[in-house]
């Protein structure tokens, strides 16, 4: 339970309703209630005994054999003392009181307290059986302790009324406590579900960032491999070209390390939501020309055909997806078809779909050394396009024989 759910004054609650409820531990409120119940039970026992010993008893039920008065007092006081055990063994005390229900006046209040406790804290069938027994012995009790001022059935009805009041009060308290426990259980479940939703959202965000970093790192490392391969196959290149290629390799390696540091930082972030470094701005459709220029600088022959109407109005998420599709297409072309010409085509407008297509012919002759990869780039792109509500196709074009990666993303008006 969170700190906000802890009550301000738990000592005012019954032990069964405290956050760390334990049956053997009383709260200050429980001590107060038990003390009042004990004093009331003892007070009634002494009052009934004193009235029975007086020449003119005021309580008609005190009538009966003289020897019964002493037995009644001893049994009543013993049962009053046993009330301190009613929270731990209420059913046992109730069973012990069954003989007293036939004749005892002094234990009357104590027996009502035990009946109340059983009805509140134990299963209803047990409480119903106890109440049924007491109701069944009321006629016998009235025979043993008759009331001269009332008829027989009047005395029975009066006693049944007292038992009924106690039963109604106990059922009300039981229902109220069950309602409180039900609401508390709902609060606990809601809190747990909220925490689960937070954890799921955090995990989804980390997965999204990791997917973004996969696309970026694959692009950077493929550029590194391309420039390093050029230096390897052209050892006699002019110093200016060597220096330029080395500069590109150094810049790409620095950027790749920075991207890797970011994704590791995200995956190691404090789950409690501590402060973390802000993410760099994510690319959009407007960054596609710079991406193409970067590939051209690495020696890839790329042609960009931009037929997008009002590109400034493209939604941010759609533009980012388009950028990642182009990035993945260029990366795959550098990996699997080095040296071929690549055509990137963008088309669409508001109220229509944004079409992204990367096309390149298959390489002729023996391909160069294959770049290592996890093989999950197109899988991630397909997932991204599906989540955006678009469609993705990739493979050989039967009409031209080229490899084609094409996506259609929704662009609301």
Short mmCIF file of C-alpha atoms in Angstrom, two decimals:
data_model
loop_
_atom_site.label_atom_id
_atom_site.label_comp_id
_atom_site.label_asym_id
_atom_site.label_seq_id
_atom_site.Cartn_x
_atom_site.Cartn_y
_atom_site.Cartn_z
CA UNK A 1 0.00 0.00 0.00
CA UNK A 2 1.29 3.43 -0.84
CA UNK A 3 1.82 6.09 1.80
CA UNK A 4 -1.16 8.02 0.47
CA UNK A 5 -3.46 5.07 1.22
CA UNK A 6 -2.46 4.78 4.91
CA UNK A 7 -5.18 6.26 7.17
CA UNK A 8 -4.30 9.32 9.23
CA UNK A 9 -5.35 7.71 12.53
CA UNK A 10 -5.13 3.90 12.24
CA UNK A 11 -5.66 3.55 16.00
CA UNK A 12 -9.28 4.60 15.45
CA UNK A 13 -9.90 1.57 13.20
CA UNK A 14 -10.80 -1.96 14.31
CA UNK A 15 -7.92 -4.38 14.15
CA UNK A 16 -9.53 -6.18 11.19
CA UNK A 17 -9.48 -2.98 9.11
CA UNK A 18 -5.96 -1.74 9.83
CA UNK A 19 -3.45 -1.98 6.94
CA UNK A 20 -1.40 -4.59 8.84
CA UNK A 21 -4.44 -6.47 10.20
CA UNK A 22 -3.57 -9.29 12.59
CA UNK A 23 -6.20 -11.19 14.53
CA UNK A 24 -4.07 -11.40 17.70
CA UNK A 25 -3.34 -7.69 17.93
CA UNK A 26 -5.80 -5.16 19.31
CA UNK A 27 -5.81 -1.53 18.35
CA UNK A 28 -6.52 1.18 20.95
CA UNK A 29 -10.09 1.24 19.67
CA UNK A 30 -10.38 -2.53 20.22
CA UNK A 31 -9.13 -2.16 23.79
CA UNK A 32 -11.69 0.56 24.43
CA UNK A 33 -14.56 -1.51 22.98
CA UNK A 34 -13.52 -4.64 24.88
CA UNK A 35 -13.23 -2.70 28.13
CA UNK A 36 -16.68 -1.13 27.70
CA UNK A 37 -18.23 -4.52 26.82
CA UNK A 38 -16.59 -6.16 29.86
CA UNK A 39 -17.72 -3.41 32.23
CA UNK A 40 -21.26 -3.51 30.87
CA UNK A 41 -21.42 -7.30 31.21
CA UNK A 42 -20.01 -7.24 34.77
CA UNK A 43 -22.24 -4.31 35.70
CA UNK A 44 -25.33 -6.17 34.50
CA UNK A 45 -24.27 -9.36 36.32
CA UNK A 46 -23.80 -7.53 39.63
CA UNK A 47 -27.02 -5.56 39.15
CA UNK A 48 -29.02 -8.72 38.43
CA UNK A 49 -27.50 -10.53 41.43
CA UNK A 50 -28.17 -7.62 43.78
CA UNK A 51 -31.74 -7.38 42.55
CA UNK A 52 -32.24 -11.14 43.03
CA UNK A 53 -30.99 -10.90 46.65
CA UNK A 54 -33.30 -8.00 47.49
CA UNK A 55 -36.63 -8.66 49.23
CA UNK A 56 -38.56 -7.19 46.31
CA UNK A 57 -36.76 -7.96 42.99
CA UNK A 58 -37.39 -5.40 40.27
CA UNK A 59 -36.45 -7.81 37.46
CA UNK A 60 -39.11 -10.50 37.31
CA UNK A 61 -36.75 -12.91 35.57
CA UNK A 62 -34.77 -13.08 38.77
CA UNK A 63 -37.50 -15.26 40.16
CA UNK A 64 -36.58 -18.89 40.60
CA UNK A 65 -35.03 -21.33 43.09
CA UNK A 66 -32.72 -19.72 45.68
CA UNK A 67 -29.83 -22.09 44.88
CA UNK A 68 -29.98 -20.95 41.26
CA UNK A 69 -29.04 -17.37 42.19
CA UNK A 70 -25.56 -18.29 43.46
CA UNK A 71 -24.87 -20.60 40.52
CA UNK A 72 -26.04 -17.92 38.13
CA UNK A 73 -23.69 -15.30 39.63
CA UNK A 74 -20.63 -17.59 39.49
CA UNK A 75 -21.34 -18.64 35.92
CA UNK A 76 -22.12 -15.08 34.85
CA UNK A 77 -18.92 -13.58 36.29
CA UNK A 78 -16.81 -16.37 34.77
CA UNK A 79 -18.37 -15.78 31.38
CA UNK A 80 -17.84 -12.02 31.70
CA UNK A 81 -14.12 -12.63 32.35
CA UNK A 82 -13.97 -14.88 29.30
CA UNK A 83 -15.06 -11.95 27.10
CA UNK A 84 -11.38 -10.94 26.82
CA UNK A 85 -10.92 -14.04 24.68
CA UNK A 86 -13.84 -13.39 22.36
CA UNK A 87 -11.72 -11.99 19.50
CA UNK A 88 -9.53 -15.10 19.36
CA UNK A 89 -12.07 -17.84 20.14
CA UNK A 90 -15.57 -16.42 19.57
CA UNK A 91 -17.08 -19.73 18.43
CA UNK A 92 -15.63 -21.58 21.43
CA UNK A 93 -17.12 -19.03 23.83
CA UNK A 94 -20.43 -19.26 22.02
CA UNK A 95 -20.48 -23.05 22.43
CA UNK A 96 -19.58 -22.68 26.11
CA UNK A 97 -22.52 -20.33 26.61
CA UNK A 98 -25.12 -22.75 25.28
CA UNK A 99 -25.97 -24.23 28.72
CA UNK A 100 -26.12 -20.73 30.24
CA UNK A 101 -28.77 -19.73 27.72
CA UNK A 102 -31.23 -22.03 29.54
CA UNK A 103 -31.17 -20.29 32.92
CA UNK A 104 -28.61 -17.47 33.36
CA UNK A 105 -29.72 -13.88 33.84
CA UNK A 106 -26.32 -12.48 34.90
CA UNK A 107 -24.62 -13.70 31.68
CA UNK A 108 -27.28 -12.17 29.42
CA UNK A 109 -25.24 -9.14 28.26
CA UNK A 110 -22.06 -11.24 27.86
CA UNK A 111 -23.89 -13.77 25.70
CA UNK A 112 -25.27 -10.99 23.47
CA UNK A 113 -21.72 -9.64 23.05
CA UNK A 114 -20.46 -13.08 21.99
CA UNK A 115 -23.35 -13.53 19.55
CA UNK A 116 -22.54 -10.11 18.08
CA UNK A 117 -18.85 -11.07 17.70
CA UNK A 118 -19.61 -14.37 15.95
CA UNK A 119 -21.99 -12.70 13.50
CA UNK A 120 -19.43 -10.01 12.62
CA UNK A 121 -16.23 -12.06 12.39
CA UNK A 122 -17.23 -15.60 11.48
CA UNK A 123 -19.07 -17.15 8.48
CA UNK A 124 -22.78 -16.46 8.42
CA UNK A 125 -23.83 -20.16 8.69
CA UNK A 126 -22.01 -20.37 12.05
CA UNK A 127 -23.66 -17.19 13.29
CA UNK A 128 -27.06 -18.29 12.02
CA UNK A 129 -26.76 -21.62 13.86
CA UNK A 130 -25.86 -19.80 17.09
CA UNK A 131 -28.77 -17.35 16.78
CA UNK A 132 -31.11 -20.22 15.92
CA UNK A 133 -30.10 -22.06 19.09
CA UNK A 134 -30.70 -19.01 21.27
CA UNK A 135 -34.10 -18.45 19.70
CA UNK A 136 -34.98 -22.11 20.20
CA UNK A 137 -34.15 -22.09 23.94
CA UNK A 138 -36.01 -18.85 24.70
CA UNK A 139 -39.28 -20.77 25.44
CA UNK A 140 -37.39 -23.09 27.81
CA UNK A 141 -35.64 -20.14 29.46
CA UNK A 142 -39.01 -18.49 30.02
CA UNK A 143 -40.26 -21.64 31.75
CA UNK A 144 -37.23 -21.73 34.08
CA UNK A 145 -37.30 -17.97 34.71
CA UNK A 146 -40.93 -16.92 34.26
CA UNK A 147 -42.12 -13.33 34.30
CA UNK A 148 -45.19 -12.93 36.53
CA UNK A 149 -46.09 -9.54 35.06
CA UNK A 150 -46.21 -10.68 31.42
CA UNK A 151 -47.89 -13.60 29.71
CA UNK A 152 -45.72 -16.42 28.48
CA UNK A 153 -45.73 -15.44 24.80
CA UNK A 154 -45.28 -11.80 25.67
CA UNK A 155 -42.07 -12.66 27.52
CA UNK A 156 -40.89 -14.75 24.59
CA UNK A 157 -41.59 -11.92 22.13
CA UNK A 158 -39.78 -9.38 24.34
CA UNK A 159 -36.67 -11.60 24.53
CA UNK A 160 -36.74 -12.31 20.81
CA UNK A 161 -36.85 -8.56 20.17
CA UNK A 162 -33.59 -8.03 22.11
CA UNK A 163 -31.87 -10.82 20.19
CA UNK A 164 -33.19 -9.41 16.90
CA UNK A 165 -31.77 -5.95 17.67
CA UNK A 166 -28.33 -7.45 18.34
CA UNK A 167 -28.49 -9.54 15.14
CA UNK A 168 -29.51 -6.54 13.01
CA UNK A 169 -26.73 -4.39 14.47
CA UNK A 170 -24.13 -7.14 13.91
CA UNK A 171 -25.20 -7.68 10.29
CA UNK A 172 -24.96 -3.94 9.64
CA UNK A 173 -21.42 -3.79 11.06
CA UNK A 174 -20.45 -6.91 9.09
CA UNK A 175 -21.76 -5.45 5.82
CA UNK A 176 -20.00 -2.15 6.44
CA UNK A 177 -16.67 -3.84 7.14
CA UNK A 178 -16.98 -6.02 4.06
CA UNK A 179 -17.67 -2.90 2.01
CA UNK A 180 -14.56 -1.19 3.41
CA UNK A 181 -12.43 -4.27 2.71
CA UNK A 182 -13.86 -4.52 -0.80
CA UNK A 183 -13.06 -0.87 -1.52
CA UNK A 184 -9.57 -1.33 -0.12
CA UNK A 185 -9.04 -4.39 -2.32
CA UNK A 186 -10.20 -2.41 -5.32
CA UNK A 187 -7.78 0.38 -4.44
CA UNK A 188 -4.93 -2.12 -4.15
CA UNK A 189 -5.77 -3.69 -7.50
CA UNK A 190 -6.11 -0.28 -9.16
CA UNK A 191 -2.73 0.76 -7.76
CA UNK A 192 -1.11 -2.47 -8.92
CA UNK A 193 -2.68 -2.16 -12.37
CA UNK A 194 -1.55 1.45 -12.62
CA UNK A 195 2.00 0.44 -11.74
CA UNK A 196 1.79 -2.35 -14.33
CA UNK A 197 0.63 0.13 -16.97
CA UNK A 198 3.51 2.44 -16.08
CA UNK A 199 6.00 -0.41 -16.35
CA UNK A 200 4.53 -1.50 -19.68
CA UNK A 201 4.65 2.06 -21.03
CA UNK A 202 8.26 2.38 -19.89
CA UNK A 203 9.16 -0.92 -21.54
CA UNK A 204 7.43 0.08 -24.78
CA UNK A 205 9.27 3.39 -24.77
CA UNK A 206 12.58 1.64 -24.23
CA UNK A 207 11.79 -0.76 -27.05
CA UNK A 208 10.93 2.15 -29.32
CA UNK A 209 14.18 3.93 -28.52
CA UNK A 210 16.18 0.74 -28.98
CA UNK A 211 14.55 0.26 -32.40
CA UNK A 212 15.44 3.82 -33.34
CA UNK A 213 19.03 3.26 -32.26
CA UNK A 214 19.19 0.02 -34.24
CA UNK A 215 18.25 1.89 -37.39
CA UNK A 216 20.76 4.66 -36.67
CA UNK A 217 23.63 2.36 -35.74
CA UNK A 218 23.09 0.12 -38.77
CA UNK A 219 23.27 3.21 -40.98
CA UNK A 220 26.40 4.58 -39.32
CA UNK A 221 28.27 1.28 -39.28
CA UNK A 222 27.46 0.56 -42.91
CA UNK A 223 28.99 3.95 -43.80
CA UNK A 224 32.06 3.07 -41.75
CA UNK A 225 32.41 -0.24 -43.58
CA UNK A 226 31.98 1.41 -46.96
CA UNK A 227 34.71 4.02 -46.37
CA UNK A 228 37.04 1.47 -44.81
CA UNK A 229 36.52 -0.83 -47.80
CA UNK A 230 37.40 2.01 -50.17
CA UNK A 231 40.66 2.62 -48.31
CA UNK A 232 41.40 -1.09 -48.33
CA UNK A 233 40.93 -1.50 -52.10
CA UNK A 234 42.59 1.79 -53.04
CA UNK A 235 45.83 1.95 -51.05
CA UNK A 236 47.29 4.28 -53.71
CA UNK A 237 44.53 6.89 -53.34
CA UNK A 238 45.63 10.53 -53.15
CA UNK A 239 46.35 11.79 -49.62
CA UNK A 240 43.42 14.21 -49.85
CA UNK A 241 40.94 11.39 -50.49
CA UNK A 242 42.50 9.27 -47.75
CA UNK A 243 42.24 12.19 -45.30
CA UNK A 244 38.63 12.86 -46.31
CA UNK A 245 37.66 9.20 -45.93
CA UNK A 246 39.46 9.02 -42.56
CA UNK A 247 37.58 12.12 -41.43
CA UNK A 248 34.25 10.58 -42.44
CA UNK A 249 35.19 7.34 -40.64
CA UNK A 250 36.16 9.28 -37.50
CA UNK A 251 32.92 11.32 -37.57
CA UNK A 252 30.74 8.28 -38.18
CA UNK A 253 32.49 6.32 -35.41
CA UNK A 254 32.03 9.23 -33.01
CA UNK A 255 28.35 9.49 -33.89
CA UNK A 256 27.88 5.72 -33.58
CA UNK A 257 29.49 5.71 -30.15
CA UNK A 258 27.29 8.60 -29.05
CA UNK A 259 24.17 6.79 -30.27
CA UNK A 260 25.27 3.60 -28.53
CA UNK A 261 25.90 5.52 -25.31
CA UNK A 262 22.39 6.97 -25.51
CA UNK A 263 20.63 3.63 -25.99
CA UNK A 264 22.63 2.02 -23.17
CA UNK A 265 21.72 4.97 -20.95
CA UNK A 266 18.06 4.52 -21.79
CA UNK A 267 18.11 0.80 -21.09
CA UNK A 268 19.91 1.38 -17.78
CA UNK A 269 17.67 4.27 -16.74
CA UNK A 270 16.37 4.30 -13.18
CA UNK A 271 12.91 2.63 -13.17
CA UNK A 272 11.78 5.09 -10.51
CA UNK A 273 11.75 7.80 -13.13
CA UNK A 274 14.84 9.75 -12.09
CA UNK A 275 16.28 12.58 -14.14
CA UNK A 276 17.85 11.53 -17.42
CA UNK A 277 19.43 13.33 -20.33
CA UNK A 278 16.93 14.59 -22.92
CA UNK A 279 16.72 12.77 -26.21
CA UNK A 280 18.09 14.38 -29.33
CA UNK A 281 15.53 15.69 -31.80
CA UNK A 282 14.13 12.88 -33.92
CA UNK A 283 14.48 13.09 -37.72
CA UNK A 284 11.54 13.96 -39.96
CA UNK A 285 10.76 13.97 -43.67
CA UNK A 286 12.73 17.21 -44.06
CA UNK A 287 15.93 15.35 -43.06
CA UNK A 288 15.72 12.85 -45.93
CA UNK A 289 17.79 15.03 -48.33
CA UNK A 290 20.60 15.23 -45.75
CA UNK A 291 20.44 11.45 -45.35
CA UNK A 292 20.75 11.01 -49.12
CA UNK A 293 23.63 13.49 -49.26
CA UNK A 294 25.44 11.55 -46.52
CA UNK A 295 25.17 8.37 -48.58
CA UNK A 296 26.38 10.20 -51.70
CA UNK A 297 29.41 11.43 -49.76
CA UNK A 298 30.17 7.80 -48.95
CA UNK A 299 30.25 6.96 -52.67
CA UNK A 300 26.72 5.57 -53.10
CA UNK A 301 24.95 6.63 -56.30
CA UNK A 302 21.60 7.85 -54.99
CA UNK A 303 18.88 9.72 -56.86
CA UNK A 304 16.17 11.44 -54.84
CA UNK A 305 12.80 12.08 -56.52
CA UNK A 306 10.69 14.28 -54.26
CA UNK A 307 7.07 14.63 -55.41
CA UNK A 308 5.53 15.42 -52.02
CA UNK A 309 2.90 18.17 -52.00
CA UNK A 310 3.19 20.56 -49.04
CA UNK A 311 5.90 18.56 -47.19
CA UNK A 312 5.81 21.00 -44.25
CA UNK A 313 2.35 19.69 -43.32
CA UNK A 314 3.32 16.02 -43.04
CA UNK A 315 2.61 14.70 -39.49
CA UNK A 316 5.72 14.28 -37.35
CA UNK A 317 5.22 10.55 -36.76
CA UNK A 318 4.61 9.90 -40.46
CA UNK A 319 7.69 11.89 -41.45
CA UNK A 320 9.85 10.03 -38.94
CA UNK A 321 8.62 6.68 -40.24
CA UNK A 322 9.38 7.75 -43.81
CA UNK A 323 12.89 8.80 -42.77
CA UNK A 324 13.53 5.44 -41.11
CA UNK A 325 12.26 3.56 -44.17
CA UNK A 326 14.64 5.47 -46.44
CA UNK A 327 17.47 4.95 -43.96
CA UNK A 328 16.86 1.21 -43.82
CA UNK A 329 16.61 0.99 -47.63
CA UNK A 330 19.91 2.81 -48.17
CA UNK A 331 21.60 0.70 -45.47
CA UNK A 332 20.42 -2.52 -47.11
CA UNK A 333 21.56 -1.28 -50.53
CA UNK A 334 25.05 -0.57 -49.17
CA UNK A 335 25.13 -4.00 -47.51
CA UNK A 336 23.76 -6.24 -50.24
CA UNK A 337 24.19 -4.29 -53.49
CA UNK A 338 27.33 -2.17 -53.25
CA UNK A 339 28.12 -0.01 -56.23
CA UNK A 340 24.62 -0.03 -57.79
CA UNK A 341 22.46 3.01 -58.35
CA UNK A 342 19.66 3.58 -55.85
CA UNK A 343 16.49 5.60 -56.51
CA UNK A 344 14.54 7.07 -53.59
CA UNK A 345 11.06 8.32 -54.49
CA UNK A 346 8.72 10.26 -52.20
CA UNK A 347 5.17 11.17 -53.24
CA UNK A 348 1.87 12.13 -51.65
CA UNK A 349 0.03 14.96 -49.99
CA UNK A 350 -2.54 15.85 -47.30
CA UNK A 351 -5.63 13.68 -47.49
CA UNK A 352 -3.72 11.04 -49.43
CA UNK A 353 -1.06 8.49 -48.58
CA UNK A 354 2.63 9.25 -48.30
CA UNK A 355 4.38 6.81 -50.65
CA UNK A 356 8.02 5.93 -49.96
CA UNK A 357 9.97 3.74 -52.38
CA UNK A 358 13.62 2.69 -52.52
CA UNK A 359 14.61 0.78 -55.66
CA UNK A 360 17.93 -0.63 -56.81
CA UNK A 361 18.99 -3.25 -59.37
CA UNK A 362 20.62 -6.45 -58.23
CA UNK A 363 24.44 -6.42 -58.22
CA UNK A 364 26.22 -7.94 -61.19
CA UNK A 365 29.00 -10.43 -60.55
CA UNK A 366 30.31 -11.67 -57.24
CA UNK A 367 29.20 -9.48 -54.38
CA UNK A 368 31.71 -7.99 -52.00
CA UNK A 369 32.17 -9.13 -48.43
CA UNK A 370 28.80 -9.11 -46.68
CA UNK A 371 28.36 -6.77 -43.76
CA UNK A 372 27.21 -8.45 -40.54
CA UNK A 373 23.65 -7.79 -39.44
CA UNK A 374 20.92 -9.15 -37.20
CA UNK A 375 18.43 -9.48 -40.03
CA UNK A 376 15.80 -7.57 -38.10
CA UNK A 377 15.88 -4.26 -39.95
CA UNK A 378 13.00 -5.01 -42.30
CA UNK A 379 11.12 -6.68 -39.46
CA UNK A 380 11.36 -3.50 -37.40
CA UNK A 381 10.35 -1.35 -40.37
CA UNK A 382 7.35 -3.60 -41.04
CA UNK A 383 6.28 -3.27 -37.41
CA UNK A 384 6.69 0.50 -37.54
CA UNK A 385 4.59 0.78 -40.69
CA UNK A 386 1.89 -1.51 -39.29
CA UNK A 387 1.64 0.53 -36.09
CA UNK A 388 1.28 3.67 -38.20
CA UNK A 389 -1.62 2.07 -40.10
CA UNK A 390 0.28 1.72 -43.37
CA UNK A 391 1.37 -1.05 -45.73
CA UNK A 392 4.87 -2.29 -46.54
CA UNK A 393 6.07 -4.42 -49.46
CA UNK A 394 9.59 -5.53 -50.27
CA UNK A 395 11.23 -7.97 -52.66
CA UNK A 396 12.01 -8.38 -56.34
CA UNK A 397 9.88 -6.45 -58.82
CA UNK A 398 8.74 -8.93 -61.46
CA UNK A 399 8.47 -6.21 -64.09
CA UNK A 400 11.99 -4.75 -63.81
CA UNK A 401 13.91 -7.30 -61.77
CA UNK A 402 14.93 -4.60 -59.28
CA UNK A 403 14.76 -4.95 -55.54
CA UNK A 404 12.05 -2.67 -54.22
CA UNK A 405 11.20 -1.51 -50.71
CA UNK A 406 7.90 0.42 -50.75
CA UNK A 407 5.63 1.73 -48.03
CA UNK A 408 2.38 3.66 -47.98
CA UNK A 409 1.70 5.68 -44.83
CA UNK A 410 -1.63 7.38 -44.03
CA UNK A 411 -1.57 11.19 -44.26
CA UNK A 412 -4.81 12.66 -42.87
CA UNK A 413 -6.14 15.84 -44.40
#
